[in-house]
Amino acid sequence: MISPNSIISIAYPLIPGMTKKWIYEFSAITCICIGLLMGVFHTLVYPKMIKTRNIILTIFLRITVFTALTTALILVAFQFSGMPSNTWKSNSLPEGSGVSVMISMILMEILVGMVVTIRTNMGKNYFRNFIRNAYFTPSLEDRIFMFMDLKDSTLLVEKMGSKKFSSFIQDCFKDISAIALDLGSEIYQFVGDEAVLSWQIKTNKCFSNALQMHFSLMKLLEKKRQYYIDKHRKFPEFRSSIHSGIVSAALVGVYKKEMAYHGGVLNLCSRLQKVCRDHDADLVISENFHNHLIVDYPFIFLPITDIELKGISEKQLVYKVMIDTASLNQY
């Protein structure tokens, strides 16, 4: 039930003549503005601030910037809601109420920041399923897996040293993550110099996205060639293998929980990396994955028959995938 102005004046004895219109307009404008502010900060501003090495400084900067802009927005809300601009410092306000409101908003911002950080680290799909406790009991899923392995990583570690190599692989994984996000992929694991991506199969577009992932990464790395040469004195190249099928998905661990997939699909996909090396291929795909592909791009699929893989009893038919360099600009 909406209270009449007479009740408002009794319930909120802050300012003589306070009305519902003032309260509702001020609340709506403030909530919308602060909500938009937090959204913009968490998507555009904070990811860049997090790059600073001092986590304490990062937290201090976030709180300082948020507090300053929130205070400015509250003053703007007062202005547009029709309240006098000096209302916020009126003597009729309960003592400490402004400080309490500001502390509440800062705590809310910190809570939202924690949730966004956890969601970013886990991945949106893993985070959603974690909240739903969807993987408490193992379940079967139809998925695509892609293993992306850095070429000549052992030699690179020896030449660059562990610390410089870690910086190098950090940049590589950042570029992989950016493209994977655009193509609807989940980052399953980063293992040493290898990235493992996954798509839960919902439409046939997942297959074309997985195939496009390798060539999109090639294009991005080529654009950043000078950056890698200047910073690391080395240009990264990756071998990729793709396979699809049914796996078991479960949340494992007690003190450190993480998603785990089990089944022959991952084993075969990992073994396909050897086919890349043996047949001088940058990308190979399994027969099962190839059978589901519906693509309009100028890909060339070269069959490699009677492949024997360690730990796989049956001989495999795989495909070496290539694309004309001129066609790469379409991606």
Short mmCIF file of N, CA, C and O in Angstrom, two decimals, residues 247-307:
data_model
loop_
_atom_site.label_atom_id
_atom_site.label_comp_id
_atom_site.label_asym_id
_atom_site.label_seq_id
_atom_site.Cartn_x
_atom_site.Cartn_y
_atom_site.Cartn_z
N VAL A 247 30.72 -37.18 -22.41
CA VAL A 247 31.62 -37.25 -21.26
C VAL A 247 30.81 -37.18 -19.99
O VAL A 247 29.65 -36.75 -19.98
N SER A 248 31.43 -37.59 -18.90
CA SER A 248 30.81 -37.45 -17.59
C SER A 248 31.34 -36.18 -16.93
O SER A 248 32.55 -35.94 -16.93
N ALA A 249 30.44 -35.35 -16.41
CA ALA A 249 30.82 -34.08 -15.79
C ALA A 249 30.50 -34.14 -14.30
O ALA A 249 29.42 -34.58 -13.90
N ALA A 250 31.46 -33.70 -13.49
CA ALA A 250 31.26 -33.73 -12.04
C ALA A 250 32.09 -32.65 -11.38
O ALA A 250 33.15 -32.25 -11.89
N LEU A 251 31.61 -32.17 -10.24
CA LEU A 251 32.35 -31.22 -9.42
C LEU A 251 33.16 -32.03 -8.42
O LEU A 251 32.58 -32.81 -7.64
N VAL A 252 34.48 -31.90 -8.45
CA VAL A 252 35.33 -32.73 -7.60
C VAL A 252 36.12 -31.86 -6.63
O VAL A 252 36.32 -30.67 -6.85
N GLY A 253 36.58 -32.50 -5.55
CA GLY A 253 37.38 -31.80 -4.56
C GLY A 253 36.55 -31.36 -3.37
O GLY A 253 35.32 -31.27 -3.44
N VAL A 254 37.25 -31.09 -2.27
CA VAL A 254 36.59 -30.62 -1.04
C VAL A 254 37.07 -29.22 -0.71
O VAL A 254 36.30 -28.27 -0.71
N TYR A 255 38.35 -29.05 -0.43
CA TYR A 255 38.90 -27.74 -0.08
C TYR A 255 39.15 -26.90 -1.32
O TYR A 255 39.17 -25.68 -1.25
N LYS A 256 39.34 -27.54 -2.45
CA LYS A 256 39.49 -26.84 -3.72
C LYS A 256 38.61 -27.55 -4.75
O LYS A 256 38.95 -28.61 -5.26
N LYS A 257 37.47 -26.98 -5.01
CA LYS A 257 36.53 -27.60 -5.93
C LYS A 257 36.80 -27.14 -7.36
O LYS A 257 37.17 -26.00 -7.59
N GLU A 258 36.64 -28.04 -8.31
CA GLU A 258 36.76 -27.68 -9.71
C GLU A 258 35.97 -28.67 -10.56
O GLU A 258 35.65 -29.77 -10.12
N MET A 259 35.65 -28.22 -11.76
CA MET A 259 34.93 -29.07 -12.70
C MET A 259 35.89 -30.11 -13.27
O MET A 259 37.06 -29.82 -13.50
N ALA A 260 35.37 -31.31 -13.48
CA ALA A 260 36.18 -32.36 -14.10
C ALA A 260 35.32 -33.13 -15.08
O ALA A 260 34.15 -33.41 -14.81
N TYR A 261 35.91 -33.42 -16.24
CA TYR A 261 35.25 -34.23 -17.25
C TYR A 261 36.03 -35.52 -17.40
O TYR A 261 37.26 -35.53 -17.40
N HIS A 262 35.29 -36.62 -17.53
CA HIS A 262 35.94 -37.92 -17.64
C HIS A 262 35.37 -38.67 -18.84
O HIS A 262 34.17 -38.56 -19.15
N GLY A 263 36.23 -39.41 -19.50
CA GLY A 263 35.78 -40.22 -20.63
C GLY A 263 36.84 -40.31 -21.70
O GLY A 263 37.84 -39.57 -21.71
N GLY A 264 36.61 -41.20 -22.64
CA GLY A 264 37.56 -41.42 -23.71
C GLY A 264 37.70 -40.24 -24.66
O GLY A 264 38.69 -40.15 -25.39
N VAL A 265 36.72 -39.34 -24.66
CA VAL A 265 36.75 -38.19 -25.57
C VAL A 265 37.99 -37.33 -25.30
O VAL A 265 38.72 -36.94 -26.23
N LEU A 266 38.26 -37.05 -24.03
CA LEU A 266 39.43 -36.22 -23.70
C LEU A 266 40.73 -36.95 -24.01
O LEU A 266 41.69 -36.33 -24.49
N ASN A 267 40.75 -38.25 -23.73
CA ASN A 267 41.97 -39.02 -24.00
C ASN A 267 42.30 -39.01 -25.49
O ASN A 267 43.44 -38.76 -25.89
N LEU A 268 41.30 -39.24 -26.33
CA LEU A 268 41.53 -39.26 -27.77
C LEU A 268 41.94 -37.89 -28.28
O LEU A 268 42.85 -37.76 -29.10
N CYS A 269 41.26 -36.84 -27.78
CA CYS A 269 41.57 -35.48 -28.22
C CYS A 269 43.00 -35.12 -27.87
O CYS A 269 43.71 -34.49 -28.66
N SER A 270 43.44 -35.52 -26.70
CA SER A 270 44.82 -35.25 -26.29
C SER A 270 45.81 -36.01 -27.17
O SER A 270 46.85 -35.47 -27.57
N ARG A 271 45.49 -37.27 -27.49
CA ARG A 271 46.38 -38.08 -28.32
C ARG A 271 46.50 -37.52 -29.74
O ARG A 271 47.51 -37.76 -30.42
N LEU A 272 45.50 -36.79 -30.19
CA LEU A 272 45.54 -36.23 -31.54
C LEU A 272 46.64 -35.18 -31.70
O LEU A 272 47.02 -34.83 -32.82
N GLN A 273 47.17 -34.68 -30.60
CA GLN A 273 48.28 -33.74 -30.68
C GLN A 273 49.50 -34.39 -31.33
O GLN A 273 50.26 -33.74 -32.06
N LYS A 274 49.67 -35.70 -31.10
CA LYS A 274 50.78 -36.42 -31.73
C LYS A 274 50.60 -36.48 -33.25
O LYS A 274 51.58 -36.40 -34.01
N VAL A 275 49.35 -36.59 -33.70
CA VAL A 275 49.08 -36.59 -35.13
C VAL A 275 49.49 -35.25 -35.74
O VAL A 275 50.03 -35.19 -36.85
N CYS A 276 49.25 -34.17 -35.02
CA CYS A 276 49.68 -32.85 -35.50
C CYS A 276 51.17 -32.82 -35.75
O CYS A 276 51.65 -32.36 -36.78
N ARG A 277 51.93 -33.34 -34.78
CA ARG A 277 53.39 -33.31 -34.90
C ARG A 277 53.89 -34.25 -36.00
O ARG A 277 54.77 -33.91 -36.78
N ASP A 278 53.29 -35.43 -36.07
CA ASP A 278 53.76 -36.43 -37.04
C ASP A 278 53.43 -36.06 -38.48
O ASP A 278 54.14 -36.47 -39.41
N HIS A 279 52.35 -35.30 -38.67
CA HIS A 279 51.90 -34.99 -40.04
C HIS A 279 52.01 -33.50 -40.35
O HIS A 279 51.36 -33.02 -41.28
N ASP A 280 52.82 -32.79 -39.56
CA ASP A 280 53.08 -31.37 -39.81
C ASP A 280 51.77 -30.60 -39.99
O ASP A 280 51.57 -29.86 -40.96
N ALA A 281 50.85 -30.78 -39.05
CA ALA A 281 49.53 -30.14 -39.12
C ALA A 281 49.37 -29.15 -37.98
O ALA A 281 49.85 -29.39 -36.86
N ASP A 282 48.73 -28.05 -38.26
CA ASP A 282 48.42 -27.08 -37.21
C ASP A 282 47.07 -27.39 -36.55
O ASP A 282 46.84 -26.99 -35.41
N LEU A 283 46.20 -28.07 -37.29
CA LEU A 283 44.89 -28.41 -36.76
C LEU A 283 44.44 -29.76 -37.31
O LEU A 283 44.46 -29.98 -38.52
N VAL A 284 44.06 -30.66 -36.40
CA VAL A 284 43.47 -31.94 -36.81
C VAL A 284 42.16 -32.12 -36.05
O VAL A 284 42.02 -31.67 -34.90
N ILE A 285 41.21 -32.78 -36.69
CA ILE A 285 39.90 -33.03 -36.07
C ILE A 285 39.57 -34.51 -36.21
O ILE A 285 40.03 -35.19 -37.12
N SER A 286 38.75 -34.99 -35.29
CA SER A 286 38.37 -36.39 -35.31
C SER A 286 37.27 -36.63 -36.34
O SER A 286 36.61 -35.71 -36.83
N GLU A 287 37.05 -37.91 -36.65
CA GLU A 287 35.99 -38.28 -37.59
C GLU A 287 34.63 -37.89 -37.05
O GLU A 287 33.77 -37.39 -37.80
N ASN A 288 34.40 -38.10 -35.76
CA ASN A 288 33.11 -37.78 -35.17
C ASN A 288 32.81 -36.29 -35.27
O ASN A 288 31.70 -35.89 -35.60
N PHE A 289 33.81 -35.48 -34.99
CA PHE A 289 33.63 -34.03 -35.10
C PHE A 289 33.38 -33.62 -36.54
O PHE A 289 32.49 -32.81 -36.83
N HIS A 290 34.13 -34.19 -37.46
CA HIS A 290 33.99 -33.87 -38.88
C HIS A 290 32.59 -34.21 -39.39
O HIS A 290 32.02 -33.47 -40.21
N ASN A 291 32.01 -35.30 -38.90
CA ASN A 291 30.68 -35.72 -39.36
C ASN A 291 29.58 -34.76 -38.97
O ASN A 291 28.49 -34.77 -39.58
N HIS A 292 29.81 -33.93 -37.96
CA HIS A 292 28.80 -32.97 -37.50
C HIS A 292 29.01 -31.57 -38.09
O HIS A 292 28.20 -30.68 -37.83
N LEU A 293 30.07 -31.39 -38.84
CA LEU A 293 30.38 -30.06 -39.35
C LEU A 293 29.47 -29.65 -40.49
O LEU A 293 29.23 -30.43 -41.42
N ILE A 294 28.96 -28.44 -40.41
CA ILE A 294 28.25 -27.81 -41.52
C ILE A 294 28.83 -26.42 -41.65
O ILE A 294 28.46 -25.50 -40.91
N VAL A 295 29.78 -26.25 -42.58
CA VAL A 295 30.49 -24.98 -42.69
C VAL A 295 30.46 -24.48 -44.12
O VAL A 295 30.39 -25.26 -45.07
N ASP A 296 30.48 -23.17 -44.26
CA ASP A 296 30.49 -22.53 -45.58
C ASP A 296 31.85 -21.95 -45.91
O ASP A 296 32.04 -21.36 -46.96
N TYR A 297 32.79 -22.09 -45.01
CA TYR A 297 34.09 -21.47 -45.20
C TYR A 297 34.97 -22.34 -46.10
O TYR A 297 34.74 -23.55 -46.22
N PRO A 298 35.98 -21.78 -46.69
CA PRO A 298 36.85 -22.51 -47.63
C PRO A 298 37.90 -23.37 -46.91
O PRO A 298 39.09 -23.20 -47.10
N PHE A 299 37.42 -24.29 -46.07
CA PHE A 299 38.34 -25.19 -45.40
C PHE A 299 38.70 -26.35 -46.31
O PHE A 299 37.90 -26.78 -47.16
N ILE A 300 39.87 -26.88 -46.11
CA ILE A 300 40.32 -28.07 -46.83
C ILE A 300 40.53 -29.17 -45.79
O ILE A 300 41.29 -29.00 -44.84
N PHE A 301 39.84 -30.30 -45.97
CA PHE A 301 39.94 -31.41 -45.03
C PHE A 301 40.69 -32.56 -45.72
O PHE A 301 40.18 -33.18 -46.66
N LEU A 302 41.89 -32.84 -45.24
CA LEU A 302 42.69 -33.92 -45.80
C LEU A 302 42.63 -35.13 -44.87
O LEU A 302 43.10 -35.06 -43.72
N PRO A 303 42.02 -36.23 -45.32
CA PRO A 303 41.89 -37.41 -44.45
C PRO A 303 43.22 -38.09 -44.20
O PRO A 303 44.06 -38.22 -45.10
N ILE A 304 43.43 -38.51 -42.96
CA ILE A 304 44.60 -39.30 -42.58
C ILE A 304 44.06 -40.59 -41.99
O ILE A 304 43.42 -40.58 -40.93
N THR A 305 44.26 -41.69 -42.65
CA THR A 305 43.61 -42.95 -42.28
C THR A 305 44.53 -43.85 -41.46
O THR A 305 45.75 -43.68 -41.44
N ASP A 306 43.88 -44.81 -40.81
CA ASP A 306 44.56 -45.87 -40.06
C ASP A 306 45.57 -45.33 -39.05
O ASP A 306 46.71 -45.80 -38.95
N ILE A 307 45.13 -44.33 -38.32
CA ILE A 307 45.99 -43.74 -37.29
C ILE A 307 45.91 -44.58 -36.02
O ILE A 307 44.81 -44.86 -35.52
#
